[in-house]
Amino acid sequence: LETSPKPGSKKVIMLVGPTGVGKTTSIAKLAARFSYLLEKKYKVGLVVLDTYRIGAVEQLMQYARMMKLGIETVVDPPEFSSALNALRYSDYILIDTMGSSPYDKGKIEKIYECLRDNSTDYTVDVVLVMPSSIKYDDLKATYECLMNGFSKGESV
């Protein structure tokens, strides 16, 4: 990932991957880094797509409160563009997605729908988060199931 957005643009980063790999924690760490720990303090906004896991929204809301960041929750894919537009003042928009098995087509399709419904001019960088202990065959299957649908309007 490029460290900083080009002047006049913003960086939109979506983390995807299986349940329990640390997507939410990574979002919080990236938000802290971009808004507090670099020489330049960037404006950071958060988007939460994970309305499935109990406490996921509350966890990121607490991080957002502590760091004084804007946060938007997306329940249905048509709300995705509105959430991005609500955070248009941000240099970075970090998107936390629901964890899913690579075979859970319903959750994966919801992420695809959000990206397909994106009517903004923002390019979404999709980043696959995986555990370091994963076996190669599982890594390959997860990559193929999760990432093959990301093609239009987003970079992988």
Tab-separated table of C-alpha atoms in Angstrom:
chain	number	residue	atom	x	y	z
A	1	LEU	CA	0.000	0.000	0.000
A	2	GLU	CA	1.146	3.473	-0.834
A	3	THR	CA	1.759	5.293	2.466
A	4	SER	CA	0.054	8.589	1.731
A	5	PRO	CA	-2.653	9.782	-0.614
A	6	LYS	CA	-1.710	12.017	-3.511
A	7	PRO	CA	-2.428	15.720	-2.858
A	8	GLY	CA	-6.102	16.477	-3.428
A	9	SER	CA	-7.144	12.825	-3.335
A	10	LYS	CA	-7.933	10.292	-0.678
A	11	LYS	CA	-6.950	6.735	0.020
A	12	VAL	CA	-9.819	4.287	0.553
A	13	ILE	CA	-8.728	0.929	1.966
A	14	MET	CA	-11.015	-2.064	2.544
A	15	LEU	CA	-9.794	-5.028	4.585
A	16	VAL	CA	-11.352	-8.403	3.704
A	17	GLY	CA	-10.633	-11.886	4.962
A	18	PRO	CA	-11.732	-14.769	7.126
A	19	THR	CA	-13.219	-14.356	10.578
A	20	GLY	CA	-10.741	-13.792	13.391
A	21	VAL	CA	-7.667	-12.693	11.412
A	22	GLY	CA	-7.539	-9.206	12.958
A	23	LYS	CA	-9.231	-6.951	10.418
A	24	THR	CA	-10.875	-4.723	13.048
A	25	THR	CA	-7.723	-4.462	15.149
A	26	SER	CA	-5.683	-3.696	12.021
A	27	ILE	CA	-8.153	-0.933	11.063
A	28	ALA	CA	-7.724	0.614	14.536
A	29	LYS	CA	-3.920	0.417	14.289
A	30	LEU	CA	-3.900	1.952	10.800
A	31	ALA	CA	-6.248	4.720	11.968
A	32	ALA	CA	-3.950	5.513	14.902
A	33	ARG	CA	-0.907	5.498	12.659
A	34	PHE	CA	-2.368	7.775	9.998
A	35	SER	CA	-4.023	10.216	12.407
A	36	TYR	CA	-1.416	10.404	15.186
A	37	LEU	CA	1.875	8.613	14.585
A	38	LEU	CA	3.202	10.000	11.307
A	39	GLU	CA	4.907	13.367	10.808
A	40	LYS	CA	1.787	14.633	9.043
A	41	LYS	CA	-1.495	14.093	10.863
A	42	TYR	CA	-4.049	12.836	8.351
A	43	LYS	CA	-7.831	13.029	8.689
A	44	VAL	CA	-9.163	9.485	8.969
A	45	GLY	CA	-12.702	8.159	8.630
A	46	LEU	CA	-13.962	4.645	9.330
A	47	VAL	CA	-16.688	2.605	7.625
A	48	VAL	CA	-18.071	-0.535	9.260
A	49	LEU	CA	-19.697	-3.216	7.106
A	50	ASP	CA	-19.484	-5.832	9.868
A	51	THR	CA	-22.979	-5.717	11.307
A	52	TYR	CA	-22.981	-9.512	11.744
A	53	ARG	CA	-20.509	-9.935	14.605
A	54	ILE	CA	-21.847	-8.927	18.006
A	55	GLY	CA	-19.856	-5.964	19.261
A	56	ALA	CA	-18.021	-5.240	15.983
A	57	VAL	CA	-19.648	-1.843	15.455
A	58	GLU	CA	-19.278	-0.963	19.142
A	59	GLN	CA	-15.602	-1.940	19.117
A	60	LEU	CA	-14.759	0.381	16.208
A	61	MET	CA	-17.041	3.120	17.593
A	62	GLN	CA	-15.022	3.064	20.804
A	63	TYR	CA	-11.768	3.362	18.832
A	64	ALA	CA	-13.306	6.217	16.809
A	65	ARG	CA	-14.380	8.039	19.991
A	66	MET	CA	-10.946	7.667	21.570
A	67	MET	CA	-9.192	8.952	18.433
A	68	LYS	CA	-11.913	11.507	17.540
A	69	LEU	CA	-12.554	9.980	14.103
A	70	GLY	CA	-15.656	9.993	11.928
A	71	ILE	CA	-17.378	6.639	11.589
A	72	GLU	CA	-20.207	5.380	9.381
A	73	THR	CA	-22.074	2.067	9.550
A	74	VAL	CA	-23.357	0.374	6.392
A	75	VAL	CA	-26.162	-2.146	6.817
A	76	ASP	CA	-27.259	-2.399	3.175
A	77	PRO	CA	-25.033	-2.045	0.077
A	78	PRO	CA	-26.879	1.045	-1.282
A	79	GLU	CA	-25.702	2.930	1.856
A	80	PHE	CA	-22.035	2.398	0.943
A	81	SER	CA	-21.651	5.456	-1.322
A	82	SER	CA	-23.436	7.656	1.229
A	83	ALA	CA	-21.007	6.497	3.908
A	84	LEU	CA	-18.013	7.319	1.705
A	85	ASN	CA	-19.483	10.721	0.844
A	86	ALA	CA	-20.144	11.459	4.524
A	87	LEU	CA	-16.395	10.982	5.121
A	88	ARG	CA	-15.284	13.060	2.097
A	89	TYR	CA	-13.251	15.356	4.401
A	90	SER	CA	-10.966	12.402	5.236
A	91	ASP	CA	-7.543	11.770	3.719
A	92	TYR	CA	-7.958	8.078	4.540
A	93	ILE	CA	-11.156	6.063	4.673
A	94	LEU	CA	-10.649	2.638	6.255
A	95	ILE	CA	-13.350	0.012	5.713
A	96	ASP	CA	-13.847	-2.919	8.074
A	97	THR	CA	-15.756	-5.850	6.577
A	98	MET	CA	-17.422	-8.877	8.091
A	99	GLY	CA	-15.260	-11.946	8.389
A	100	SER	CA	-16.416	-14.907	6.400
A	101	SER	CA	-15.521	-18.381	5.402
A	102	PRO	CA	-14.335	-18.401	1.799
A	103	TYR	CA	-17.424	-20.497	1.075
A	104	ASP	CA	-19.942	-18.104	2.689
A	105	LYS	CA	-21.196	-16.690	-0.588
A	106	GLY	CA	-23.841	-14.478	1.085
A	107	LYS	CA	-21.368	-12.369	3.066
A	108	ILE	CA	-18.888	-12.222	0.191
A	109	GLU	CA	-21.642	-11.119	-2.187
A	110	LYS	CA	-22.631	-8.302	0.205
A	111	ILE	CA	-19.080	-6.930	0.020
A	112	TYR	CA	-19.162	-7.183	-3.806
A	113	GLU	CA	-22.525	-5.387	-3.865
A	114	CYS	CA	-21.120	-2.511	-1.819
A	115	LEU	CA	-18.267	-2.117	-4.278
A	116	ARG	CA	-20.554	-2.427	-7.318
A	117	ASP	CA	-22.943	0.176	-5.823
A	118	ASN	CA	-20.072	2.620	-5.222
A	119	SER	CA	-21.172	5.697	-7.164
A	120	THR	CA	-18.336	7.871	-5.848
A	121	ASP	CA	-15.139	8.652	-7.734
A	122	TYR	CA	-13.061	6.930	-5.047
A	123	THR	CA	-11.048	3.849	-5.938
A	124	VAL	CA	-11.249	1.265	-3.176
A	125	ASP	CA	-8.023	-0.653	-2.493
A	126	VAL	CA	-9.073	-4.132	-1.370
A	127	VAL	CA	-6.569	-5.799	0.956
A	128	LEU	CA	-6.842	-9.474	1.877
A	129	VAL	CA	-5.899	-10.140	5.516
A	130	MET	CA	-4.814	-13.707	6.277
A	131	PRO	CA	-3.349	-15.527	9.288
A	132	SER	CA	0.387	-16.184	9.054
A	133	SER	CA	-0.125	-19.819	10.045
A	134	ILE	CA	-2.420	-20.720	7.125
A	135	LYS	CA	-1.585	-23.714	4.943
A	136	TYR	CA	-0.847	-22.973	1.293
A	137	ASP	CA	-3.900	-24.867	-0.029
A	138	ASP	CA	-6.190	-22.971	2.370
A	139	LEU	CA	-4.525	-19.685	1.406
A	140	LYS	CA	-5.067	-20.385	-2.280
A	141	ALA	CA	-8.710	-21.436	-1.786
A	142	THR	CA	-9.448	-18.369	0.351
A	143	TYR	CA	-7.785	-16.039	-2.136
A	144	GLU	CA	-9.688	-17.523	-5.064
A	145	CYS	CA	-13.063	-17.463	-3.295
A	146	LEU	CA	-12.721	-13.992	-1.793
A	147	MET	CA	-10.742	-12.068	-4.360
A	148	ASN	CA	-12.006	-13.319	-7.720
A	149	GLY	CA	-15.077	-11.085	-7.538
A	150	PHE	CA	-13.067	-7.876	-7.040
A	151	SER	CA	-12.499	-6.537	-10.488
A	152	LYS	CA	-14.421	-3.389	-11.394
A	153	GLY	CA	-13.633	-0.069	-9.742
A	154	GLU	CA	-11.345	-1.428	-7.090
A	155	SER	CA	-7.718	-2.395	-6.940
A	156	VAL	CA	-6.430	-5.538	-5.296
